[in-house]
Structures are given as structure tokens and as C-alpha cells.
Amino acid sequence: MSNLILLFLCLFLGIFLRKAKLFPENGHSALNSFVVNISLSSLSLYYIPKIAMNFQVLFPVAVQWLNILLAIPFFVLIGRKLKWSKGMIGAVIMGAGLGNSSFIGIPVIHALYGESGMKTVMLVDQPGGFVALFTVGIAVANYFSGSKSSASQMVLKIVKYPPFIAFTIAVLLNVFSLRIPTDLDQVFEKLGATTVPLALVSVGSQLRWQKLNSETKPLILALSFKLLFFPLIIFLLYFFVFNQRGEMIEISFLEAGMAPMITAGIIANTHHLHPKLTNLIIGIGIPISFATLAFWYFVMHYFI
């Protein structure tokens, strides 16, 4: 219960601080930078070396890849049929194609599964969401915006990204069965613990509502795909087709239903992919996702 209280309290604090003008206009940027570069990197170094590597780890890693690889043909076909602009198609793919496995996923999974769930979240977030975003996601943003980034530029961006460096080190520690000294491990644990409150305050401070015009239909389709259709696919695929069970699979399924990824929205905006629609997908998708996640959580425990 304390984790759930923390979740909604920090979300509310972010909203309150912005409304009361006690939070700088772009204060969330500083919080995001700390969470992504320090908190998430620390979580990787704390949890990844302790994961027992087996066949089942492929399921959390695959969630984000399946999400964007299904979103691309789905929205290209729909977008062409409805005569959407390239920018609108790209915005919807970026909004519906990647989940918020860290800023929303970490607090939610921590509230439901405690510390043990964080190992799976790191698998969904790092080799899953992060690498998918900076490869397929960047390629989508480039194509639909008409801009160009070479493959070498994308690779360089990935290998220089602090969470990826931390993840790589953590995987090597795991593979070679090396253990981080206890004192340093506790430092990573404490730095990683800042992820939940800072991420939620940041998310709360960014929640804004905008008037809908031509964005209504693509917004509804994007959120329907991200919060309903894709989780249903993972539910059927993981639990019934592959007949998998256990905490790692349950968390992988719930991560499939997470809100749209904020970082993907930022990249879409920097590529001028219909910024208003992108912001609406994130701003409306985050609060709605709490209701849809609760729905999927009860569905999972009723049928599994």
C-alpha cells in the first residue's frame, strides 16, 4: 500500500508544483536527465548482475520490439487509408509503438511486485525499449520527418548513452559472475531508489490537456493500440501460445500495457512529427493507462 501511496502522491506533487508555479517551467528536463543518466544507470548496475540468465529473459526483452514492429505496419496502413500526413503517421507510431517502461513502469511494477520486479523492468527498459527507440524509433522519426541520420550516427548515439554503458557493464558482470563490492552496490541501490519519486514528479509536472481538433481520431487509435490492442496480443501470445507463467512473464505483460514513452515523444517532437498530437498521446495516455493497467492486472489474475 505504501508503494501505491508514493506513486499517486509523487504524481500529484508534480502537478501541484507546476500549478502553484513552485516548479521551473522546464524543471522536468533536469529531473529527466538525472533519472535517465544516473538513476536508471544505477538500477542496471544494481539489478542486472543478479539476474539468473535463462530462456525466459527473452520475453521481457521482446515486448518493446514487438510493440514498435507491430505499430509500424498497423499505422502505415491505417494512415494511408485515412489520408493522414506523413508527420501524423510518424507521430502515432512513435506514440503508440513504445511503452513507458521506466518513468511509469518502474513505480507501477515496484508497487505491485516490490524489489524483485525491478530485474525484469530493467530487461524491458534497456535491451528492450532503449535499444528499440534508438534504432527502429530513430529510423521511423527520420523517415517520416524527411531528415537523415546515418547508421553510424545512431550507433554512436547508443554506445555513448550512459544507461547503455551501465547496462553493458552490468551484463558483463553477470556473464563473468563478478560481484560489485558491497559498499558500492549499496550506493547503486540508493541512487536507483531515486527513480520512482523523481520520475513521477517529472511526469506529473508535464501533464497538460489541450483542445482536440483533427487529432481526435489518431489519438483514439493510438491509445487504443497502445493500451488495449497490443497488451491483448502479448496476453494471448505469452500466456497461451507460448504457455509461459511466472513473475517475469506477468511483469512483461503489464509492461506491454504501459503508457506511451515520454522519450519517444521527445524524439518525435524534435523531428517535428505533429508535436500537438504527440503531446496529447502522452498527456492523455499516462493518466488513462493507470485505469487500463488495473483492468489488465485483474484480467491476468482472473484468467491465469
Coordinates of C-alpha atoms in Angstrom, one line a residue, residues 1-165:
M1 CA 0.0 0.0 0.0
S2 CA 2.9 2.4 0.8
N3 CA 4.2 2.0 -2.8
L4 CA 0.8 2.9 -4.2
I5 CA 0.5 5.9 -2.0
L6 CA 4.0 7.0 -3.0
L7 CA 3.1 6.6 -6.7
F8 CA 0.0 8.8 -6.6
L9 CA 1.4 11.3 -4.1
C10 CA 4.5 12.0 -6.3
L11 CA 2.3 12.3 -9.4
F12 CA 0.1 14.8 -7.6
L13 CA 3.1 16.7 -6.3
G14 CA 4.4 17.2 -9.8
I15 CA 1.0 18.6 -10.9
F16 CA 0.8 20.8 -7.8
L17 CA 4.3 22.2 -8.1
R18 CA 3.7 23.2 -11.7
K19 CA 0.2 24.7 -11.0
A20 CA 1.5 26.6 -7.9
K21 CA 4.5 27.8 -10.0
L22 CA 6.9 26.4 -7.5
F23 CA 8.5 24.3 -10.2
P24 CA 10.6 25.9 -13.1
E25 CA 8.9 25.8 -16.5
N26 CA 11.4 23.3 -17.8
G27 CA 12.3 21.8 -14.4
H28 CA 11.3 18.4 -15.6
S29 CA 14.2 18.4 -18.0
A30 CA 16.7 18.4 -15.1
L31 CA 14.8 15.7 -13.4
N32 CA 14.6 13.6 -16.6
S33 CA 18.3 14.0 -17.1
F34 CA 19.1 12.8 -13.6
V35 CA 16.7 9.9 -13.8
V36 CA 17.9 8.7 -17.2
N37 CA 21.6 9.1 -16.7
I38 CA 22.1 8.5 -13.0
S39 CA 19.1 6.6 -11.5
L40 CA 18.5 4.2 -14.4
S41 CA 22.2 3.5 -14.8
S42 CA 22.4 2.7 -11.1
L43 CA 19.4 0.4 -11.3
S44 CA 21.1 -1.5 -14.1
L45 CA 24.3 -1.9 -12.2
Y46 CA 22.4 -3.0 -9.1
Y47 CA 19.9 -5.5 -10.6
I48 CA 21.3 -6.8 -13.9
P49 CA 24.3 -8.6 -12.3
K50 CA 21.9 -10.5 -10.1
I51 CA 19.6 -11.8 -12.8
A52 CA 19.6 -15.6 -13.5
M53 CA 20.0 -15.7 -17.3
N54 CA 17.8 -18.2 -19.0
F55 CA 15.5 -18.6 -22.0
Q56 CA 12.7 -16.7 -20.2
V57 CA 14.6 -13.4 -20.2
L58 CA 13.9 -13.1 -23.9
F59 CA 10.2 -12.4 -23.2
P60 CA 10.7 -9.1 -21.3
V61 CA 13.3 -8.0 -23.8
A62 CA 11.0 -8.7 -26.8
V63 CA 8.0 -6.7 -25.5
Q64 CA 9.1 -3.2 -26.7
W65 CA 10.5 -4.6 -30.0
L66 CA 7.2 -6.4 -30.8
N67 CA 5.3 -3.1 -29.9
I68 CA 7.0 -0.9 -32.4
L69 CA 7.4 -3.6 -35.1
L70 CA 3.6 -4.2 -35.0
A71 CA 2.8 -0.4 -34.7
I72 CA 4.7 0.4 -38.0
P73 CA 2.6 -1.6 -40.5
F74 CA -0.6 -1.1 -38.5
F75 CA -0.5 2.7 -38.6
V76 CA 1.1 3.0 -42.0
L77 CA -1.9 1.1 -43.5
I78 CA -4.5 3.0 -41.4
G79 CA -2.8 6.3 -42.0
R80 CA -2.7 5.8 -45.8
K81 CA -6.4 4.7 -45.8
L82 CA -7.4 7.8 -43.7
K83 CA -5.1 10.1 -45.7
W84 CA -3.0 11.2 -42.8
S85 CA 0.1 13.3 -43.4
K86 CA 3.5 11.6 -43.0
G87 CA 4.1 13.6 -39.9
M88 CA 0.9 12.4 -38.3
I89 CA 1.6 8.7 -39.2
G90 CA 5.1 9.1 -37.7
A91 CA 3.8 10.8 -34.5
V92 CA 1.2 8.0 -34.0
I93 CA 3.8 5.3 -34.5
M94 CA 6.2 6.9 -32.0
G95 CA 3.4 7.5 -29.5
A96 CA 1.8 4.0 -29.7
G97 CA 4.9 2.0 -30.6
L98 CA 6.9 2.2 -27.4
G99 CA 5.9 1.9 -23.7
N100 CA 6.9 3.9 -20.7
S101 CA 8.8 1.1 -19.0
S102 CA 10.9 3.4 -16.7
F103 CA 9.0 6.6 -15.7
I104 CA 5.7 4.8 -15.3
G105 CA 6.7 1.2 -15.4
I106 CA 9.2 1.3 -12.5
P107 CA 6.8 2.9 -10.0
V108 CA 3.9 0.6 -11.0
I109 CA 5.8 -2.6 -11.0
H110 CA 7.6 -1.7 -7.8
A111 CA 4.2 -1.1 -6.2
L112 CA 2.9 -4.4 -7.3
Y113 CA 5.9 -6.7 -7.1
G114 CA 8.4 -4.9 -4.9
E115 CA 12.2 -5.1 -5.4
S116 CA 12.1 -8.5 -7.1
G117 CA 10.2 -7.0 -10.1
M118 CA 12.9 -4.5 -10.9
K119 CA 15.2 -7.0 -12.5
T120 CA 12.5 -7.7 -15.2
V121 CA 11.8 -4.0 -15.6
M122 CA 15.5 -3.4 -16.5
L123 CA 15.3 -6.1 -19.2
V124 CA 12.2 -4.5 -20.7
D125 CA 13.7 -1.0 -20.5
Q126 CA 17.3 -1.4 -21.5
P127 CA 17.8 -4.0 -24.2
G128 CA 14.1 -3.7 -25.0
G129 CA 12.9 -0.1 -25.0
F130 CA 16.1 1.8 -25.1
V131 CA 17.7 0.0 -28.0
A132 CA 14.5 -0.3 -29.9
L133 CA 14.0 3.5 -29.5
F134 CA 17.5 4.5 -30.7
T135 CA 17.4 2.1 -33.7
V136 CA 13.9 1.5 -35.1
G137 CA 12.5 4.6 -33.4
I138 CA 15.1 6.9 -34.8
A139 CA 14.7 5.3 -38.2
V140 CA 10.9 5.9 -38.0
A141 CA 11.4 9.6 -36.9
N142 CA 13.9 10.1 -39.7
Y143 CA 11.8 8.6 -42.4
F144 CA 8.5 10.3 -41.6
S145 CA 10.2 13.7 -41.0
G146 CA 12.3 13.5 -44.1
S147 CA 15.5 14.1 -42.1
K148 CA 18.5 11.8 -42.3
S149 CA 20.8 10.2 -39.7
S150 CA 23.4 7.7 -40.8
A151 CA 23.6 4.3 -39.2
S152 CA 27.0 5.2 -37.7
Q153 CA 25.4 8.3 -36.0
M154 CA 22.7 6.1 -34.5
V155 CA 25.3 3.5 -33.3
L156 CA 27.4 6.3 -31.8
K157 CA 24.4 7.8 -30.0
I158 CA 23.6 4.3 -28.5
V159 CA 27.2 3.5 -27.3
K160 CA 27.7 7.0 -25.7
Y161 CA 24.4 6.8 -23.8
P162 CA 25.1 6.4 -20.0
P163 CA 22.3 3.9 -19.4
F164 CA 23.6 1.7 -22.2
I165 CA 27.2 1.9 -20.9

